[in-house]
Coordinates of C-alpha atoms in Angstrom, one line a residue:
X715 CA -61.5 -127.6 -3.6
X716 CA -63.8 -128.5 -6.4
X717 CA -64.9 -131.6 -4.4
X718 CA -65.2 -130.0 -0.9
X719 CA -66.8 -126.7 -2.0
X720 CA -70.0 -127.3 -3.9
X721 CA -70.3 -123.6 -4.7
X722 CA -67.4 -124.0 -7.2
X723 CA -69.4 -126.2 -9.5
X724 CA -71.0 -124.8 -12.7
X725 CA -68.1 -122.6 -13.7
X726 CA -64.5 -123.0 -15.0
X727 CA -62.2 -122.9 -12.0
X728 CA -59.1 -124.8 -13.2
X729 CA -57.4 -123.8 -16.5
X730 CA -54.9 -126.3 -17.7
X731 CA -52.6 -125.2 -20.5
X732 CA -50.3 -127.5 -22.5
X733 CA -48.3 -127.0 -25.7
X734 CA -49.7 -130.0 -27.6
X735 CA -53.3 -130.8 -28.7
X736 CA -52.5 -134.5 -28.3
X737 CA -51.3 -133.9 -24.7
X738 CA -54.6 -132.1 -24.0
X739 CA -56.6 -135.2 -24.9
X740 CA -54.3 -137.4 -22.8
X741 CA -54.7 -135.2 -19.8
X742 CA -58.5 -135.3 -20.1
X743 CA -58.5 -139.1 -20.2
X744 CA -56.2 -139.2 -17.1
X745 CA -58.4 -136.9 -15.2
X746 CA -61.7 -138.6 -16.0
X747 CA -60.6 -142.0 -14.7
X748 CA -59.8 -140.8 -11.1
X749 CA -62.8 -138.5 -11.0
X750 CA -65.1 -141.5 -11.9
X751 CA -63.4 -143.5 -9.1
X752 CA -63.9 -140.7 -6.6
X753 CA -67.6 -140.5 -7.6
X754 CA -68.0 -144.2 -7.1
X755 CA -66.3 -144.1 -3.7
X756 CA -68.5 -141.2 -2.5
X757 CA -71.6 -143.0 -3.8
X758 CA -70.7 -146.1 -1.8
X759 CA -70.5 -144.0 1.4
X760 CA -73.8 -142.3 0.6
X761 CA -72.2 -138.9 0.0
X762 CA -73.0 -136.6 -2.9
X763 CA -70.3 -135.9 -5.4
X764 CA -70.3 -132.6 -7.3
X765 CA -70.4 -132.4 -11.0
X766 CA -66.8 -131.9 -12.3
X767 CA -66.6 -131.9 -16.0
X768 CA -63.3 -131.9 -18.0
X769 CA -63.3 -130.6 -21.5
X770 CA -60.6 -129.6 -24.0
X771 CA -60.6 -126.6 -26.2
X772 CA -58.2 -126.5 -29.2
X773 CA -58.1 -126.3 -33.0
X774 CA -59.5 -129.8 -33.1
X775 CA -62.6 -128.9 -31.1
X776 CA -65.8 -128.8 -33.3
X777 CA -67.8 -125.5 -33.4
X778 CA -70.8 -127.3 -32.0
X779 CA -68.8 -128.4 -28.9
X780 CA -67.4 -124.9 -28.5
X781 CA -70.9 -123.4 -28.4
X782 CA -72.0 -126.1 -25.9
X783 CA -69.0 -125.2 -23.8
X784 CA -70.1 -121.5 -23.6
X785 CA -73.6 -122.5 -22.4
X786 CA -72.3 -125.0 -19.9
X787 CA -68.7 -124.2 -18.9
X788 CA -66.6 -127.2 -17.6
X789 CA -65.1 -127.0 -14.2
X790 CA -61.7 -128.0 -15.6
X791 CA -60.8 -126.6 -19.1
X792 CA -57.7 -127.9 -20.9
X793 CA -56.4 -125.8 -23.8
X794 CA -53.3 -124.6 -25.7
X795 CA -51.6 -121.1 -25.5
X796 CA -53.1 -120.2 -28.9
X797 CA -56.7 -121.2 -28.0
X798 CA -56.4 -119.3 -24.7
X799 CA -55.5 -116.1 -26.5
X800 CA -58.4 -116.6 -28.9
X801 CA -60.8 -117.1 -26.0
X802 CA -59.6 -114.0 -24.3
X803 CA -60.2 -112.1 -27.6
X804 CA -63.9 -113.1 -27.8
X805 CA -66.8 -112.1 -25.6
X806 CA -68.0 -115.7 -25.3
X807 CA -64.6 -117.0 -24.3
X808 CA -64.1 -114.3 -21.6
X809 CA -67.6 -115.2 -20.2
X810 CA -66.4 -118.6 -19.0
X811 CA -63.0 -117.6 -17.7
X812 CA -64.1 -115.0 -15.2
X813 CA -64.0 -117.3 -12.2
X814 CA -60.7 -119.2 -12.8
X815 CA -58.8 -119.6 -9.5
X816 CA -56.0 -122.0 -10.7
X817 CA -53.9 -121.9 -13.9
X818 CA -51.6 -125.0 -14.5
X819 CA -49.0 -124.7 -17.3
X820 CA -47.7 -128.2 -18.2
X821 CA -44.4 -128.9 -20.0
X822 CA -43.3 -125.3 -19.4
X823 CA -39.8 -126.0 -20.8
X824 CA -41.3 -126.5 -24.3
X825 CA -42.6 -122.9 -24.2
X826 CA -40.4 -120.8 -22.0
X827 CA -37.5 -120.1 -24.3
X828 CA -39.5 -118.9 -27.3
X829 CA -42.0 -116.2 -28.2
X830 CA -44.7 -118.8 -27.7
X831 CA -43.9 -118.7 -24.0
X832 CA -44.2 -114.9 -23.9
X833 CA -47.5 -115.2 -25.9
X834 CA -48.8 -117.5 -23.2
X835 CA -47.8 -115.5 -20.2
X836 CA -49.3 -112.3 -21.7
X837 CA -52.5 -114.2 -22.0
X838 CA -52.2 -115.4 -18.3
X839 CA -51.7 -111.8 -17.2
X840 CA -54.7 -110.6 -19.3
X841 CA -56.7 -113.2 -17.4
X842 CA -55.8 -111.5 -14.1
X843 CA -57.8 -108.4 -15.2
X844 CA -60.8 -110.7 -15.8
X845 CA -60.7 -113.2 -13.0
X846 CA -58.5 -111.5 -10.4
X847 CA -55.4 -113.1 -8.8
X848 CA -55.2 -116.9 -9.0
X849 CA -52.7 -119.6 -8.3
X850 CA -50.1 -120.3 -11.0
X851 CA -48.5 -123.8 -11.3
X852 CA -45.7 -124.6 -13.8
X853 CA -44.8 -128.3 -14.4
X854 CA -41.8 -129.8 -16.1
X855 CA -39.4 -132.7 -15.7
X856 CA -36.6 -131.0 -17.6
X857 CA -36.2 -127.4 -16.6
X858 CA -33.1 -125.3 -15.7
X859 CA -32.6 -122.9 -14.0
X860 CA -35.6 -123.4 -11.8
X861 CA -35.6 -119.9 -10.2
X862 CA -35.5 -118.0 -13.5
X863 CA -38.4 -119.9 -14.9
X864 CA -40.4 -119.7 -11.7
X865 CA -40.0 -115.9 -11.7
X866 CA -41.1 -115.7 -15.3
X867 CA -44.3 -117.7 -14.5
X868 CA -45.0 -115.7 -11.4
X869 CA -44.6 -112.3 -13.0
X870 CA -45.6 -109.1 -11.3
X871 CA -48.7 -107.7 -9.6
X872 CA -49.6 -104.0 -9.5
X873 CA -49.8 -102.4 -6.1
X874 CA -50.7 -98.9 -5.2
X875 CA -48.8 -97.2 -2.4
X876 CA -50.3 -93.8 -1.6
X877 CA -50.6 -92.2 -5.0
X878 CA -47.9 -94.3 -6.7
X879 CA -48.3 -97.5 -8.6
X880 CA -45.6 -100.1 -8.4
X881 CA -45.0 -103.6 -9.9
X882 CA -44.1 -106.2 -7.2
X883 CA -42.9 -109.8 -7.9
X884 CA -45.4 -112.4 -6.9
X885 CA -44.4 -114.8 -4.2
X886 CA -43.2 -118.1 -5.7
X887 CA -42.3 -121.5 -4.3
X888 CA -40.2 -124.1 -6.0
X889 CA -40.9 -127.8 -5.4
X890 CA -38.4 -130.4 -6.8
X891 CA -38.8 -134.2 -6.6
X892 CA -36.1 -136.0 -4.7
X893 CA -36.9 -139.4 -6.3
X894 CA -33.9 -140.5 -8.4
X895 CA -34.5 -141.3 -12.1
X896 CA -32.3 -144.0 -13.8
X897 CA -31.5 -143.9 -17.5
X898 CA -29.9 -146.5 -19.6
X899 CA -28.5 -145.0 -22.9
X900 CA -26.8 -146.8 -25.8
X901 CA -25.6 -145.7 -29.2
X902 CA -26.4 -148.2 -31.9
X903 CA -24.6 -147.9 -35.2
X904 CA -25.2 -150.9 -37.5
X905 CA -21.9 -152.7 -38.4
X906 CA -22.9 -152.8 -42.1
X907 CA -23.2 -149.0 -42.0
X908 CA -19.6 -148.4 -40.8
X909 CA -17.7 -151.4 -42.0
X910 CA -15.6 -150.4 -45.1
X911 CA -16.4 -153.6 -46.8
X912 CA -20.2 -153.6 -46.3
X913 CA -21.2 -150.0 -45.9
X914 CA -23.1 -148.4 -48.8
X915 CA -21.1 -146.5 -51.4
X916 CA -21.2 -142.6 -51.2
X917 CA -24.6 -141.4 -52.4
X918 CA -26.2 -144.8 -51.9
X919 CA -29.0 -145.5 -49.5
X920 CA -27.8 -146.0 -45.9
X921 CA -31.3 -146.6 -44.5
X922 CA -31.4 -150.3 -45.1
X923 CA -29.0 -151.4 -42.4
X924 CA -30.4 -148.8 -40.0
X925 CA -34.0 -150.0 -40.6
X926 CA -33.0 -153.6 -40.2
X927 CA -31.4 -152.7 -36.8
X928 CA -34.6 -151.0 -35.8
X929 CA -36.7 -154.0 -36.8
X930 CA -34.5 -156.3 -34.8
X931 CA -35.0 -154.1 -31.7
X932 CA -38.8 -154.1 -32.3
X933 CA -38.9 -157.9 -32.3
X934 CA -36.9 -158.0 -29.0
X935 CA -39.4 -155.7 -27.3
X936 CA -43.1 -155.8 -26.5
X937 CA -43.5 -152.2 -27.4
X938 CA -41.1 -149.7 -28.9
X939 CA -41.4 -145.9 -29.6
X940 CA -39.2 -144.6 -32.3
X941 CA -38.5 -140.8 -32.7
X942 CA -37.3 -139.0 -35.8
X943 CA -36.5 -135.3 -36.1
X944 CA -38.8 -134.5 -39.1
X945 CA -42.2 -135.6 -40.4
X946 CA -40.5 -136.7 -43.6
X947 CA -38.1 -139.1 -41.8
X948 CA -41.1 -140.3 -39.7
X949 CA -43.1 -141.4 -42.7
X950 CA -40.0 -142.8 -44.4
X951 CA -38.9 -144.9 -41.5
X952 CA -42.4 -146.3 -40.9
X953 CA -42.7 -147.2 -44.6
X954 CA -39.4 -149.0 -44.7
X955 CA -40.1 -150.9 -41.5
X956 CA -43.4 -152.1 -42.8
X957 CA -42.0 -152.9 -46.3
X958 CA -42.7 -156.5 -47.2
X959 CA -44.0 -157.2 -43.7
X960 CA -47.1 -159.5 -43.5
X961 CA -48.6 -157.4 -40.8
X962 CA -47.8 -153.7 -40.1
X963 CA -45.1 -153.5 -37.4
X964 CA -45.6 -149.8 -36.8
X965 CA -47.6 -146.7 -37.6
X966 CA -46.5 -143.1 -38.0
X967 CA -47.6 -140.3 -35.6
X968 CA -47.2 -136.6 -36.2
X969 CA -49.1 -133.3 -36.1
X970 CA -50.2 -133.4 -39.7
X971 CA -52.4 -136.5 -39.1
X972 CA -56.0 -136.0 -38.1
X973 CA -57.0 -136.2 -34.5
X974 CA -58.9 -139.4 -35.1
X975 CA -55.9 -141.2 -36.6
X976 CA -53.6 -140.0 -33.8
X977 CA -56.0 -141.2 -31.1
X978 CA -56.3 -144.7 -32.8
X979 CA -52.5 -145.1 -33.0
X980 CA -52.0 -144.0 -29.4
X981 CA -54.8 -146.3 -28.1
X982 CA -53.5 -149.3 -30.1
X983 CA -50.0 -149.0 -28.7
X984 CA -51.4 -148.5 -25.2
X985 CA -53.6 -151.6 -25.4
X986 CA -50.7 -153.7 -26.7
X987 CA -52.2 -154.1 -30.2
X988 CA -49.2 -152.4 -31.9
X989 CA -45.5 -153.2 -31.7
X990 CA -44.1 -149.8 -32.4
X991 CA -44.8 -146.1 -33.3
X992 CA -42.6 -143.8 -35.3
X993 CA -43.2 -140.2 -34.2
X994 CA -42.0 -136.7 -34.3
X995 CA -42.1 -134.6 -31.1
X996 CA -45.9 -135.1 -31.2
X997 CA -45.4 -137.9 -28.6
X998 CA -42.5 -136.3 -26.8
X999 CA -44.3 -134.4 -24.0
X1000 CA -45.8 -136.5 -21.2
X1001 CA -48.4 -138.4 -23.2
X1002 CA -49.3 -141.7 -21.5
X1003 CA -49.1 -144.4 -24.1
X1004 CA -48.8 -147.3 -21.6
X1005 CA -45.8 -149.5 -21.0
X1006 CA -42.8 -149.0 -23.3
X1007 CA -39.7 -151.3 -23.2
X1008 CA -37.4 -149.0 -25.2
X1009 CA -37.2 -145.7 -27.0
X1010 CA -35.1 -145.4 -30.2
X1011 CA -33.9 -142.0 -31.4
X1012 CA -33.1 -142.0 -35.1
X1013 CA -30.6 -139.1 -35.4
X1014 CA -29.7 -137.1 -32.4
X1015 CA -32.4 -134.7 -31.1
X1016 CA -31.6 -131.0 -31.4
X1017 CA -31.4 -130.3 -27.6
X1018 CA -30.8 -132.3 -24.4
X1019 CA -34.2 -131.5 -22.9
X1020 CA -35.9 -133.1 -26.0
X1021 CA -33.7 -136.2 -25.6
X1022 CA -34.6 -136.5 -21.9
X1023 CA -38.3 -136.2 -22.7
X1024 CA -38.2 -138.7 -25.5
X1025 CA -36.3 -141.4 -23.6
X1026 CA -38.4 -140.7 -20.5
X1027 CA -41.4 -142.1 -22.4
X1028 CA -40.0 -145.6 -21.5
X1029 CA -40.1 -146.5 -17.8
X1030 CA -42.5 -143.6 -17.3
X1031 CA -43.7 -144.9 -13.9
X1032 CA -42.0 -144.0 -10.6
X1033 CA -39.0 -146.2 -9.9
X1034 CA -38.7 -147.6 -13.4
X1035 CA -35.6 -147.4 -15.6
X1036 CA -35.9 -145.5 -18.9
X1037 CA -34.1 -147.4 -21.6
X1038 CA -33.2 -145.7 -24.8
X1039 CA -30.8 -145.8 -27.8
X1040 CA -29.6 -143.2 -30.3
X1041 CA -29.1 -144.4 -33.8
X1042 CA -26.9 -141.9 -35.8
X1043 CA -27.1 -141.8 -39.6
X1044 CA -23.8 -140.2 -40.4
X1045 CA -20.4 -139.4 -39.0
X1046 CA -21.2 -136.0 -37.4
X1047 CA -24.4 -137.4 -36.0
X1048 CA -22.4 -140.2 -34.3
X1049 CA -20.3 -137.5 -32.6
X1050 CA -23.5 -135.6 -31.6
X1051 CA -25.0 -138.9 -30.2
X1052 CA -21.9 -139.5 -28.0
X1053 CA -22.1 -135.9 -26.6
X1054 CA -25.9 -136.3 -26.1
X1055 CA -25.6 -139.6 -24.3
X1056 CA -23.0 -138.1 -21.9
X1057 CA -25.3 -135.1 -21.2
X1058 CA -28.2 -137.4 -20.4
X1059 CA -26.2 -139.5 -18.0
X1060 CA -24.8 -136.5 -16.2
X1061 CA -28.2 -134.7 -16.2
X1062 CA -26.7 -131.7 -18.0
X1063 CA -29.9 -130.0 -19.3
X1064 CA -29.8 -127.0 -21.6
X1065 CA -30.7 -123.8 -19.8
X1066 CA -34.0 -122.1 -20.5
X1067 CA -34.0 -118.4 -21.2
X1068 CA -37.3 -116.5 -21.3
X1069 CA -37.8 -114.0 -24.0
X1070 CA -37.7 -110.6 -22.3
X1071 CA -37.8 -108.3 -25.3
X1072 CA -38.2 -108.1 -29.1
X1073 CA -34.4 -108.5 -29.7
X1074 CA -34.1 -111.7 -27.6

């Protein structure tokens, strides 16, 4: 519609909401490339192509850029739930959202089961009073049950019948891909960590055999993504992998790092200049970091959906196989890893439950 209807240019028409700032920047890059290609194709045919700008608005956005955005609103605005609420709370923010006709919520599974999801949907409903009714689109590769989540996203619209007001559910439509996705899952527990003769004594460091196993996997792959459950473990694993190495084998990636550092790390891996990244869930949700041979999960993720998302970073293109391995660090973790691997292979995703009240 932005291309065929020239009158839609010059105002924000598409609002794209995602849970991560890093994902926002990735979405922007992935939109700019096809838009540039379309502009070139139109130009070759002698046809005018409308101005379609794509900007992000989050905590990383400099004040000068925010002011510039108010003067010249982008046709496509990418933001986070928190930034959307802040925009709706300011006169300037509301001034550029009054003509929105499409709201896209990406990685909805990461928001739906917590108060952050409710916070987002209240903002979306506040936007209706400003822009009128608009199309709502929710996206996720790991969501269950589909109908419950769709109803939560759709919400209710207010209708007046005679002198009475009533809330009516909006019409929703579920679209599910039929393309099969193949996963290859393994559980790696280094022999030295479990063999009675070679395993570290109680209280001693168990990380050495685990890190050696990770380094071996890195050397067998062109590119490897390693996930840890905490920032502390992320930094620790990266430090141990690079210890005594002539060149850095990997870099850490998490939300406490600056935007500039995160972008450099992502770009280096995508360009093939880096063998591995150790990350928290900062790289879990849909970020395009190029071809990955394998994903390693150090310790079992806290839920099945998270494990699906992380392993899905490898073989991200249609038809490719996603290869992953879970590396447990203790006995209970080994048991959790076995259960998690079975859930992934059987597609047994945890159910999402929207927060419907203060006591949920």
